[in-house]
Amino acid sequence: MTNRHLFPFAIACLIVVCISADARAQSFDTILRGGTMYDGTGNPGFVADVALRGDSIAAIGDLRFASATTEIDARGLAVAPGFINMLSWAGRSLIEDGRGMSDILQGVTLEVMGEGWSMGPWSDPMKADDVASQGDIKYDVEWTTLGEYLEHMERSGVSPNITSFVGATTLRIHEVGYDDRPATADELARMQDLVADAMEQGAVGVSSSLIYAPAFYASTEELIELARVAAVYGGIYISHIRNEGSMVLGALDELIDIARAADVAAEVYHLKASGRDNWHLIDDVFRKIEQARADGLRITADMYTYPASSTGLNAIMPPWVQEGGFGMWRRRLMDAEISAHVAEEMRTPTDEWENSLVSAGAGGILLTGFRQDSLRHLVGRTLADVAAERGMPAEETAIQLVVQDSSRVSAVFFTMTEGNVRKKIQQPWVSIASDAGALAAEGVFLNSQPHPRAYGTFARVLGRYVRDEGLISLPEAIRRMTSLPASNLSLRRRGLLRPGYFADLVLFDPATIRDTATFEEPHQYAIGVRYVFVNGETVVRDGQHTGATPGRVVRGPGWTGWKD
């Protein structure tokens, strides 16, 4: 063993000795005995005890003489900081079921929400639109600001911790509406004020989702001005970039330009090169990000561990037809002349907008969710199958489905390659995200067939890519799901196993952890996680949810409530 490899081991031993001397006769709430500690730094694991008191980690080391109200035999288990889901759509699923089952059973203890759209700030018309568009999950909108939403969820009771970006799409709807035009100076100033308000309420930054209307209509300059405000508060800019297909390198340039101009850290949501003809571009994407990082820019990315994405059929229609919001979009599609023009654009490759129909093909688009009961028999079928059954082209079928369902229609798009998934996992600046809700294999959630990433993303990293394929080490995988995202978001006392940090922990069996969800049968929980603690409370015990809901709002660096 080289000196370089001995150093972290020596530090771990020093921690054990020092802490055990101070904590020999103390009493704690919980002691986890004899597990292998992976502290989130990427250093090798070491066997030790962990003591919890209240909501925090109290001691790590040899605690054989200490006592606790609850003691857990952790021998043979990995003990790690709770995992951070960098792109979560749990905003509404946690309203329906605060347990967050699909994520918490994988060890996720923090849901980071707000990809372009956030649950505030909402105007009265936005609240009305939300109520009108609700599907199976029904709720009253009892908040206006993003901070009020997060506090509402904490009061309602959630198992994981929660935080959010403020969405640039939400800001644009708030001030500009759904129009395809630049924001006026006054509108942009108000949007900047809303960013400042959200940051002071605890948002972790500003986000964009630029393939979708009305976000598509925002200029680079508008995004720079919003990102500048987030930067003042220590937040970051994070983006579903404007194109993930043939123009991915230009879209990545835009993100880098925003980071440079706004002097802000920036992250790429769900890094990919979409479409068979573009798979080779992933190496150029890596090189461009590495060069930006070498130039001193703080550029990172996140990913999910599957070769398919999931969104709505709005992703296969030109942005111009969606101007004005869903109601206007649907009415245009009901016009024969307009819909014929839309269908023609859908089948024509272009660099003007990212067309996921061209990338995936109708046979690569799996229909997964409808609003109308009359259409739910189509769940699990491809767009090509339904088009053949109806005797019409795929483009016209997609238009018809959106009109009939009065929704964007959820779908899975098979546009990526497993080889690129493996390459992305090996990049040290890439964290992990589900890009999905926190679901349960029961109730209203069974009305749709979600992407399996909702149930398996994190377990898939640890089982398939760490244990089975050896692409990265276990300590490195844990770092990428804990301290890396916590550091990127400037979170306090999260992401590491360290005395004084909040007691968000996951205990899992490295030999058995794996995902079980598939595209055909997605509502299947991952296995191998034995215990999960959130703020010191046991949320998962012996692989079963306890019903506890100790989750809290995790605030970003701009929150005005900090005492120091």
Coordinates of C-alpha atoms in Angstrom, one line a residue:
M1 CA 0.0 0.0 0.0
T2 CA 1.4 3.4 -1.0
N3 CA 1.8 6.4 1.4
R4 CA -1.0 8.1 -0.6
H5 CA -3.4 5.3 0.2
L6 CA -2.3 5.0 3.8
F7 CA -3.0 8.7 4.5
P8 CA -6.9 8.5 4.5
F9 CA -6.7 5.2 6.5
A10 CA -4.5 6.9 9.1
I11 CA -6.9 9.8 9.4
A12 CA -9.8 7.4 9.9
C13 CA -7.8 5.6 12.7
L14 CA -7.0 8.9 14.3
I15 CA -10.7 9.9 14.3
V16 CA -11.6 6.5 15.9
V17 CA -9.0 6.9 18.6
C18 CA -9.8 10.5 19.5
I19 CA -13.6 10.1 19.5
S20 CA -13.7 6.9 21.4
A21 CA -11.6 8.4 24.2
D22 CA -14.1 11.3 24.6
A23 CA -17.2 9.1 24.2
R24 CA -16.3 6.0 26.2
A25 CA -18.9 6.3 28.9
Q26 CA -21.5 8.6 27.3
S27 CA -25.1 7.7 26.7
F28 CA -26.7 8.3 23.3
D29 CA -30.1 7.9 21.6
T30 CA -28.9 5.4 19.0
I31 CA -25.6 3.5 18.4
L32 CA -25.0 1.7 15.1
R33 CA -22.4 -0.9 16.0
G34 CA -19.7 -2.4 13.8
G35 CA -20.7 -1.1 10.4
T36 CA -18.2 -0.1 7.7
M37 CA -18.2 3.6 7.5
Y38 CA -18.1 5.3 4.1
D39 CA -17.9 8.9 5.2
G40 CA -18.8 10.6 1.9
T41 CA -15.3 11.9 1.1
G42 CA -14.4 9.0 -1.2
N43 CA -11.9 7.7 1.3
P44 CA -11.8 3.9 2.0
G45 CA -14.3 2.5 4.4
F46 CA -13.4 1.7 8.0
V47 CA -15.2 -0.3 10.7
A48 CA -16.5 1.8 13.6
D49 CA -19.5 2.6 15.7
V50 CA -21.7 5.7 15.1
A51 CA -23.7 7.4 17.8
L52 CA -26.7 9.6 17.3
R53 CA -28.1 12.2 19.7
G54 CA -31.2 14.2 18.8
D55 CA -31.0 15.1 15.1
S56 CA -27.2 14.9 14.8
I57 CA -24.3 12.5 14.6
A58 CA -22.7 12.7 18.1
A59 CA -19.6 10.4 17.8
I60 CA -17.9 8.0 15.4
G61 CA -15.3 5.5 16.7
D62 CA -14.9 2.7 19.2
L63 CA -17.9 3.2 21.4
R64 CA -17.9 -0.3 23.1
F65 CA -18.3 1.3 26.6
A66 CA -21.0 3.8 25.6
S67 CA -24.7 3.0 25.8
A68 CA -27.8 4.0 24.0
T69 CA -31.6 3.7 24.1
T70 CA -31.4 1.9 20.8
E71 CA -28.5 -0.2 19.5
I72 CA -28.3 -1.6 16.0
D73 CA -26.0 -4.4 14.8
A74 CA -24.5 -2.9 11.6
R75 CA -21.9 -5.6 11.1
G76 CA -21.6 -6.4 7.4
L77 CA -23.5 -3.3 6.4
A78 CA -22.2 -0.2 4.7
V79 CA -23.0 3.0 6.7
A80 CA -23.1 6.1 4.5
P81 CA -24.5 9.6 4.6
G82 CA -28.1 9.7 3.2
F83 CA -28.2 10.1 -0.6
I84 CA -29.1 13.4 -2.3
N85 CA -31.4 13.2 -5.3
M86 CA -30.2 16.2 -7.4
L87 CA -33.2 16.2 -9.7
S88 CA -36.4 15.1 -8.0
W89 CA -40.0 15.6 -9.2
A90 CA -41.4 14.7 -5.7
G91 CA -43.2 18.1 -5.4
R92 CA -46.6 16.6 -6.0
S93 CA -46.0 12.9 -5.2
L94 CA -45.1 13.9 -1.6
I95 CA -48.4 15.7 -1.3
E96 CA -50.2 12.4 -2.0
D97 CA -47.9 10.3 0.1
G98 CA -45.3 11.9 2.3
R99 CA -43.3 8.7 2.9
G100 CA -41.5 9.0 -0.5
M101 CA -41.3 5.3 -0.7
S102 CA -39.5 4.7 -4.0
D103 CA -36.7 7.0 -2.9
I104 CA -36.5 6.4 0.8
L105 CA -36.1 2.7 0.3
Q106 CA -33.0 3.4 -1.8
G107 CA -31.5 5.6 1.0
V108 CA -32.4 9.0 -0.5
T109 CA -32.8 11.5 2.4
L110 CA -32.9 14.7 0.5
E111 CA -35.1 15.6 -2.5
V112 CA -33.9 18.5 -4.6
M113 CA -36.8 19.8 -6.6
G114 CA -37.5 22.5 -9.2
E115 CA -36.3 21.6 -12.7
G116 CA -37.4 24.7 -14.5
W117 CA -40.8 24.6 -12.9
S118 CA -41.0 25.2 -9.1
M119 CA -43.9 25.0 -6.7
G120 CA -43.7 28.8 -6.2
P121 CA -43.8 31.7 -6.6
W122 CA -47.3 31.3 -8.0
S123 CA -49.7 34.1 -8.9
D124 CA -53.4 33.6 -8.5
P125 CA -53.9 32.6 -12.2
M126 CA -51.0 30.1 -11.9
K127 CA -52.7 28.6 -8.8
A128 CA -55.9 28.3 -10.8
D129 CA -54.1 26.7 -13.7
D130 CA -52.5 24.2 -11.4
V131 CA -55.8 23.2 -9.8
A132 CA -57.4 22.8 -13.3
S133 CA -54.6 20.6 -14.6
Q134 CA -54.4 18.2 -11.6
G135 CA -54.7 14.6 -12.4
D136 CA -54.9 11.7 -10.0
I137 CA -53.2 13.7 -7.2
K138 CA -55.7 16.4 -5.9
Y139 CA -54.8 19.1 -3.4
D140 CA -55.6 22.6 -2.4
V141 CA -52.9 25.2 -3.2
E142 CA -52.3 26.7 0.3
W143 CA -49.1 28.6 -0.6
T144 CA -47.9 31.4 -2.9
T145 CA -44.1 31.6 -2.5
L146 CA -41.6 28.7 -2.9
G147 CA -40.7 29.1 0.8
E148 CA -44.3 28.8 1.8
Y149 CA -44.7 25.6 -0.2
L150 CA -41.6 24.0 1.4
E151 CA -42.8 24.9 4.9
H152 CA -46.3 23.6 4.1
M153 CA -44.8 20.2 3.1
E154 CA -42.7 20.1 6.3
R155 CA -45.8 20.8 8.4
S156 CA -47.8 18.2 6.5
G157 CA -45.2 15.5 7.2
V158 CA -42.6 14.1 4.8
S159 CA -40.0 11.3 5.4
P160 CA -37.2 12.8 3.3
N161 CA -35.8 16.3 3.6
I162 CA -36.7 18.7 0.9
T163 CA -35.3 21.7 -0.9
S164 CA -35.8 23.3 -4.3
F165 CA -34.4 25.6 -7.0
V166 CA -36.6 28.4 -8.1
G167 CA -37.6 27.7 -11.7
A168 CA -36.9 30.2 -14.5
T169 CA -40.0 28.8 -16.3
T170 CA -42.1 29.6 -13.3
L171 CA -40.7 33.1 -13.1
R172 CA -41.3 33.7 -16.8
I173 CA -44.9 32.5 -16.5
H174 CA -45.4 34.7 -13.4
E175 CA -44.3 37.9 -15.2
V176 CA -44.4 37.3 -19.0
G177 CA -46.9 34.5 -19.3
Y178 CA -46.7 32.0 -22.1
D179 CA -45.8 34.5 -24.9
D180 CA -42.9 34.0 -27.3
R181 CA -41.2 37.4 -26.7
P182 CA -38.4 38.9 -24.7
A183 CA -39.2 40.0 -21.2
T184 CA -39.4 43.8 -20.8
A185 CA -37.0 45.6 -18.6
D186 CA -39.7 45.9 -15.9
E187 CA -40.6 42.2 -16.2
L188 CA -37.0 41.1 -15.9
A189 CA -36.5 43.3 -12.9
R190 CA -39.5 41.7 -11.2
M191 CA -38.2 38.3 -12.1
Q192 CA -34.9 39.1 -10.5
D193 CA -36.7 40.3 -7.4
L194 CA -38.6 37.0 -7.3
V195 CA -35.2 35.1 -7.5
A196 CA -33.9 37.2 -4.6
D197 CA -37.0 36.4 -2.5
A198 CA -36.8 32.7 -3.2
M199 CA -33.1 32.7 -2.3
E200 CA -33.8 34.4 0.9
Q201 CA -36.5 31.8 1.6
G202 CA -33.9 29.1 1.2
A203 CA -33.8 28.1 -2.5
V204 CA -30.5 26.6 -3.6
G205 CA -30.3 28.4 -6.9
V206 CA -32.2 29.1 -10.2
S207 CA -33.0 26.4 -12.7
S208 CA -34.1 26.3 -16.3
S209 CA -35.5 23.7 -18.6
L210 CA -35.0 25.1 -22.1
I211 CA -36.4 22.5 -24.5
Y212 CA -39.9 23.3 -23.2
A213 CA -42.2 26.2 -23.9
P214 CA -42.3 28.8 -22.5
A215 CA -38.7 28.4 -21.2
F216 CA -37.6 27.9 -24.8
Y217 CA -38.5 31.6 -25.5
A218 CA -36.0 32.9 -22.9
S219 CA -32.8 34.5 -24.2
T220 CA -29.4 33.7 -22.9
E221 CA -29.2 37.3 -21.6
E222 CA -32.4 36.8 -19.6
L223 CA -30.9 33.7 -18.0
I224 CA -27.7 35.4 -17.2
E225 CA -29.5 38.2 -15.3
L226 CA -31.5 35.6 -13.3
A227 CA -28.3 33.6 -12.5
R228 CA -26.5 36.8 -11.4
V229 CA -29.0 37.2 -8.6
A230 CA -28.7 33.5 -7.5
A231 CA -24.9 34.0 -7.4
V232 CA -25.1 36.9 -5.1
Y233 CA -26.8 34.6 -2.5
G234 CA -24.3 31.7 -3.1
G235 CA -26.7 29.7 -5.2
I236 CA -26.0 27.9 -8.5
Y237 CA -27.5 27.9 -12.0
I238 CA -28.7 24.5 -13.2
S239 CA -30.2 23.7 -16.5
H240 CA -31.9 21.2 -18.8
I241 CA -29.9 22.7 -21.6
R242 CA -31.5 23.9 -24.8
N243 CA -30.6 20.8 -26.9
E244 CA -29.3 17.4 -25.9
G245 CA -29.2 16.0 -29.4
S246 CA -27.4 17.2 -32.5
M247 CA -26.8 20.7 -31.1
V248 CA -25.8 19.6 -27.6
L249 CA -22.3 21.2 -27.8
G250 CA -23.8 24.6 -28.7
A251 CA -26.3 24.2 -25.9
L252 CA -23.5 23.4 -23.5
D253 CA -21.7 26.5 -24.6
E254 CA -24.7 28.5 -23.6
L255 CA -24.6 27.1 -20.1
I256 CA -20.8 27.8 -19.9
D257 CA -21.4 31.3 -21.1
I258 CA -24.0 31.9 -18.5
A259 CA -21.7 30.6 -15.8
R260 CA -18.9 32.8 -16.9
A261 CA -21.0 36.0 -17.4
A262 CA -22.9 35.6 -14.1
D263 CA -19.9 34.4 -12.1
V264 CA -22.0 31.4 -10.9
A265 CA -21.5 27.7 -10.5
A266 CA -23.5 25.8 -13.1
E267 CA -24.7 22.2 -13.5
V268 CA -26.1 20.3 -16.4
Y269 CA -29.3 18.4 -15.6
H270 CA -29.3 14.7 -16.7
L271 CA -26.2 14.8 -18.9
K272 CA -26.6 13.0 -22.2
A273 CA -26.1 12.9 -26.0
S274 CA -29.6 12.0 -27.3
G275 CA -30.3 10.2 -30.5
R276 CA -28.2 7.4 -32.2
D277 CA -26.6 9.8 -34.6
N278 CA -25.4 11.9 -31.7
W279 CA -24.1 9.2 -29.3
H280 CA -20.5 9.9 -30.3
L281 CA -20.8 13.5 -29.1
I282 CA -20.6 12.5 -25.5
D283 CA -16.8 12.5 -25.5
D284 CA -16.8 16.0 -26.9
V285 CA -19.3 17.0 -24.1
F286 CA -16.8 15.6 -21.5
R287 CA -13.9 17.5 -23.1
K288 CA -15.8 20.8 -23.2
I289 CA -16.8 20.5 -19.5
E290 CA -13.3 19.5 -18.5
Q291 CA -11.9 22.5 -20.4
A292 CA -14.3 24.8 -18.6
R293 CA -13.4 23.4 -15.3
A294 CA -9.7 23.8 -16.1
D295 CA -10.4 27.4 -16.9
G296 CA -11.7 27.9 -13.4
L297 CA -15.4 27.6 -14.0
R298 CA -17.4 25.5 -11.5
I299 CA -19.2 23.2 -14.0
T300 CA -20.8 19.9 -12.8
A301 CA -23.5 17.6 -14.1
D302 CA -25.9 15.0 -12.9
M303 CA -27.4 11.8 -14.5
Y304 CA -29.8 9.0 -14.1
T305 CA -28.6 5.4 -14.7
Y306 CA -30.8 4.4 -17.7
P307 CA -30.5 4.7 -21.5
A308 CA -34.1 6.2 -21.8
S309 CA -35.5 9.5 -20.7
S310 CA -39.1 10.4 -19.7
T311 CA -41.2 13.5 -20.5
G312 CA -44.4 14.4 -22.3
L313 CA -45.4 14.4 -26.0
N314 CA -44.8 18.2 -25.9
A315 CA -41.1 17.2 -26.4
I316 CA -41.9 16.1 -30.0
M317 CA -43.9 19.1 -31.1
P318 CA -42.5 22.5 -32.1
P319 CA -42.4 25.2 -29.4
W320 CA -44.3 27.7 -31.5
V321 CA -47.5 25.7 -31.4
Q322 CA -47.3 25.6 -27.6
E323 CA -47.2 29.4 -27.2
G324 CA -49.9 30.7 -24.8
G325 CA -50.0 27.6 -22.6
F326 CA -51.7 24.2 -22.8
G327 CA -55.2 25.5 -23.6
M328 CA -53.9 27.4 -26.7
W329 CA -51.7 24.5 -27.7
R330 CA -54.6 22.1 -27.6
R331 CA -56.9 24.4 -29.5
R332 CA -54.3 24.9 -32.3
L333 CA -53.9 21.1 -32.6
M334 CA -57.7 20.8 -33.1
D335 CA -57.3 23.1 -36.2
A336 CA -56.8 20.8 -39.2
E337 CA -54.6 23.2 -41.1
I338 CA -52.4 23.9 -38.1
S339 CA -52.1 20.3 -37.0
A340 CA -51.0 19.3 -40.5
H341 CA -48.2 21.9 -40.4
V342 CA -47.2 20.6 -36.9
A343 CA -47.2 17.0 -38.1
E344 CA -44.9 18.0 -41.0
E345 CA -42.5 19.7 -38.7
M346 CA -42.5 16.7 -36.3
R347 CA -41.3 14.4 -39.1
T348 CA -38.6 16.8 -40.3
P349 CA -35.1 16.9 -38.7
T350 CA -34.2 20.4 -37.6
D351 CA -31.6 22.3 -35.6
E352 CA -34.2 24.9 -34.5
W353 CA -35.6 22.8 -31.7
E354 CA -34.9 19.4 -30.2
N355 CA -37.4 16.9 -31.7
S356 CA -37.5 13.8 -29.6
L357 CA -39.6 12.0 -32.2
V358 CA -36.7 12.1 -34.6
S359 CA -34.3 11.0 -31.8
A360 CA -36.4 8.1 -30.6
G361 CA -38.6 7.1 -33.5
A362 CA -42.2 6.2 -32.9
G363 CA -41.2 2.7 -31.9
G364 CA -38.9 4.1 -29.2
I365 CA -41.7 6.1 -27.5
L366 CA -43.4 4.2 -24.7
L367 CA -46.7 5.8 -23.5
T368 CA -46.8 5.8 -19.7
G369 CA -49.4 8.1 -18.3
F370 CA -52.8 9.5 -19.3
R371 CA -55.2 11.8 -17.5
Q372 CA -58.4 10.3 -19.0
D373 CA -59.5 6.8 -17.8
S374 CA -60.7 6.1 -21.4
L375 CA -57.1 6.2 -22.6
R376 CA -55.3 4.3 -19.8
H377 CA -55.5 1.0 -21.7
L378 CA -52.8 2.5 -23.9
V379 CA -50.3 2.6 -21.0
G380 CA -47.3 0.4 -21.8
R381 CA -47.7 0.5 -25.6
T382 CA -45.5 2.4 -28.0
L383 CA -46.6 5.3 -30.1
A384 CA -45.9 3.2 -33.2
D385 CA -48.3 0.5 -31.9
V386 CA -51.1 2.9 -31.3
A387 CA -50.5 4.6 -34.6
A388 CA -50.8 1.3 -36.4
E389 CA -53.9 0.4 -34.6
R390 CA -55.5 3.7 -35.5
G391 CA -54.3 3.6 -39.0
M392 CA -52.6 6.9 -39.1
P393 CA -49.1 8.3 -39.0
A394 CA -47.3 8.5 -35.6
E395 CA -47.3 12.4 -35.8
E396 CA -51.0 12.6 -36.2
T397 CA -51.6 10.0 -33.5
A398 CA -49.5 12.0 -31.0
I399 CA -51.5 15.1 -31.8
Q400 CA -54.8 13.2 -31.4
L401 CA -53.7 11.8 -28.0
V402 CA -52.8 15.2 -26.6
V403 CA -56.2 16.6 -27.7
Q404 CA -58.1 13.6 -26.4
D405 CA -56.3 13.4 -23.1
S406 CA -56.2 17.1 -22.4
S407 CA -52.7 16.6 -21.2
R408 CA -49.2 16.5 -22.6
V409 CA -49.3 12.7 -22.2
S410 CA -46.4 11.1 -20.3
A411 CA -43.9 8.9 -22.2
V412 CA -40.5 7.2 -22.0
F413 CA -38.1 7.9 -24.9
F414 CA -35.4 5.4 -25.8
T415 CA -32.8 7.7 -27.2
M416 CA -29.5 6.8 -25.4
T417 CA -27.0 4.1 -25.3
E418 CA -25.9 2.0 -22.3
G419 CA -22.3 2.6 -23.3
N420 CA -22.7 6.3 -22.7
V421 CA -24.4 5.6 -19.3
R422 CA -21.2 3.8 -18.3
K423 CA -19.0 6.6 -19.5
K424 CA -21.0 9.2 -17.6
I425 CA -20.9 7.2 -14.3
Q426 CA -17.1 7.4 -14.5
Q427 CA -16.9 11.2 -14.5
P428 CA -15.9 12.4 -11.1
W429 CA -18.0 15.6 -11.4
V430 CA -21.3 13.8 -12.1
S431 CA -23.8 13.3 -9.3
I432 CA -26.9 11.1 -9.4
A433 CA -30.5 12.1 -9.9
S434 CA -33.7 10.2 -10.5
D435 CA -35.6 12.8 -12.6
A436 CA -38.7 11.3 -11.1
G437 CA -41.2 11.5 -8.3
A438 CA -41.0 9.8 -5.0
L439 CA -43.7 7.2 -5.6
A440 CA -45.4 4.3 -3.9
A441 CA -46.3 0.9 -5.4
E442 CA -49.9 1.5 -4.4
G443 CA -52.9 3.8 -4.7
V444 CA -53.1 6.4 -7.5
F445 CA -49.5 5.8 -8.5
L446 CA -50.6 2.5 -10.1
N447 CA -52.6 4.5 -12.7
S448 CA -49.4 5.2 -14.6
Q449 CA -46.4 3.2 -15.7
P450 CA -43.5 5.4 -14.7
H451 CA -39.9 5.2 -15.8
P452 CA -38.1 2.6 -13.6
R453 CA -35.6 5.3 -12.5
A454 CA -38.2 6.4 -9.9
Y455 CA -37.6 3.1 -8.1
G456 CA -34.1 2.1 -9.0
T457 CA -31.7 4.9 -9.9
F458 CA -29.5 4.9 -6.7
A459 CA -29.6 1.2 -6.0
R460 CA -28.7 0.6 -9.7
V461 CA -25.5 2.6 -9.1
L462 CA -24.5 0.5 -6.1
G463 CA -25.6 -2.8 -7.4
R464 CA -25.0 -2.9 -11.1
Y465 CA -22.3 -0.4 -11.7
V466 CA -20.3 -0.7 -8.5
R467 CA -20.6 -4.3 -7.4
D468 CA -21.4 -6.1 -10.7
E469 CA -19.4 -4.1 -13.2
G470 CA -16.8 -2.4 -11.1
L471 CA -17.0 0.8 -13.0
I472 CA -16.3 2.9 -9.9
S473 CA -15.5 2.1 -6.3
L474 CA -18.0 2.0 -3.6
P475 CA -16.5 4.9 -1.7
E476 CA -16.5 7.0 -4.9
A477 CA -20.1 6.1 -5.7
I478 CA -21.1 7.2 -2.3
R479 CA -19.2 10.5 -2.6
R480 CA -21.0 11.2 -5.8
M481 CA -24.4 10.7 -4.1
T482 CA -23.6 12.6 -0.9
S483 CA -20.8 15.1 -0.4
L484 CA -20.5 16.1 -4.1
P485 CA -24.1 17.4 -4.4
A486 CA -24.0 18.8 -0.9
S487 CA -20.9 20.8 -1.7
N488 CA -22.3 21.9 -5.1
L489 CA -25.4 23.2 -3.3
S490 CA -23.4 24.7 -0.3
L491 CA -25.5 22.8 2.1
R492 CA -24.7 23.0 5.8
R493 CA -24.0 19.9 7.8
R494 CA -25.2 17.5 5.1
G495 CA -23.5 15.0 2.9
L496 CA -20.8 13.6 5.3
L497 CA -20.5 11.2 8.2
R498 CA -19.0 13.6 10.7
P499 CA -19.8 14.5 14.3
G500 CA -22.0 17.6 14.4
Y501 CA -23.6 16.8 11.0
F502 CA -27.3 16.0 10.7
A503 CA -28.0 12.3 11.2
D504 CA -29.1 11.5 7.7
L505 CA -27.8 8.0 7.2
V506 CA -28.3 4.9 5.1
L507 CA -27.3 1.4 6.0
F508 CA -27.2 -1.1 3.2
D509 CA -25.9 -4.5 2.2
P510 CA -23.3 -4.0 -0.6
A511 CA -23.7 -7.7 -1.5
T512 CA -27.4 -7.6 -2.2
I513 CA -28.4 -4.0 -3.0
R514 CA -30.0 -3.7 -6.4
D515 CA -32.8 -2.2 -8.4
T516 CA -35.8 -4.5 -9.4
A517 CA -37.9 -2.1 -11.4
T518 CA -38.1 -2.6 -15.1
F519 CA -39.7 -0.7 -18.0
E520 CA -42.4 -3.4 -18.2
E521 CA -42.9 -3.6 -14.4
P522 CA -41.7 -0.3 -12.9
H523 CA -43.6 -0.4 -9.6
Q524 CA -41.0 -2.5 -7.7
Y525 CA -39.0 -1.3 -4.8
A526 CA -35.2 -1.7 -4.7
I527 CA -33.8 -4.2 -2.2
G528 CA -30.7 -4.1 0.0
V529 CA -31.3 -1.0 2.1
R530 CA -31.7 -2.1 5.8
Y531 CA -32.0 1.2 7.7
V532 CA -32.5 4.9 6.9
F533 CA -32.3 7.7 9.4
V534 CA -33.5 11.3 8.6
N535 CA -32.5 13.9 11.2
G536 CA -31.8 11.2 13.7
E537 CA -35.2 9.4 13.3
T538 CA -35.5 5.9 12.0
V539 CA -37.5 6.0 8.8
V540 CA -36.6 2.5 7.5
R541 CA -36.0 -0.4 9.8
D542 CA -35.1 -3.9 8.6
G543 CA -36.0 -2.8 5.1
Q544 CA -39.5 -1.6 6.0
H545 CA -40.8 2.0 6.3
T546 CA -41.6 2.9 9.9
G547 CA -44.2 5.6 9.0
A548 CA -42.0 8.3 10.4
T549 CA -42.0 11.7 8.7
P550 CA -39.1 13.7 10.2
G551 CA -38.1 15.4 6.9
R552 CA -37.3 19.1 7.1
V553 CA -36.7 22.0 4.7
V554 CA -33.0 22.1 3.9
R555 CA -32.1 25.8 3.2
G556 CA -29.7 27.2 0.7
P557 CA -26.9 29.6 1.5
G558 CA -29.0 32.7 1.0
W559 CA -31.6 31.9 3.6
T560 CA -32.1 34.9 5.9
G561 CA -32.7 32.7 8.9
W562 CA -29.0 31.7 9.4
K563 CA -27.8 32.8 12.8
D564 CA -24.1 33.1 11.8

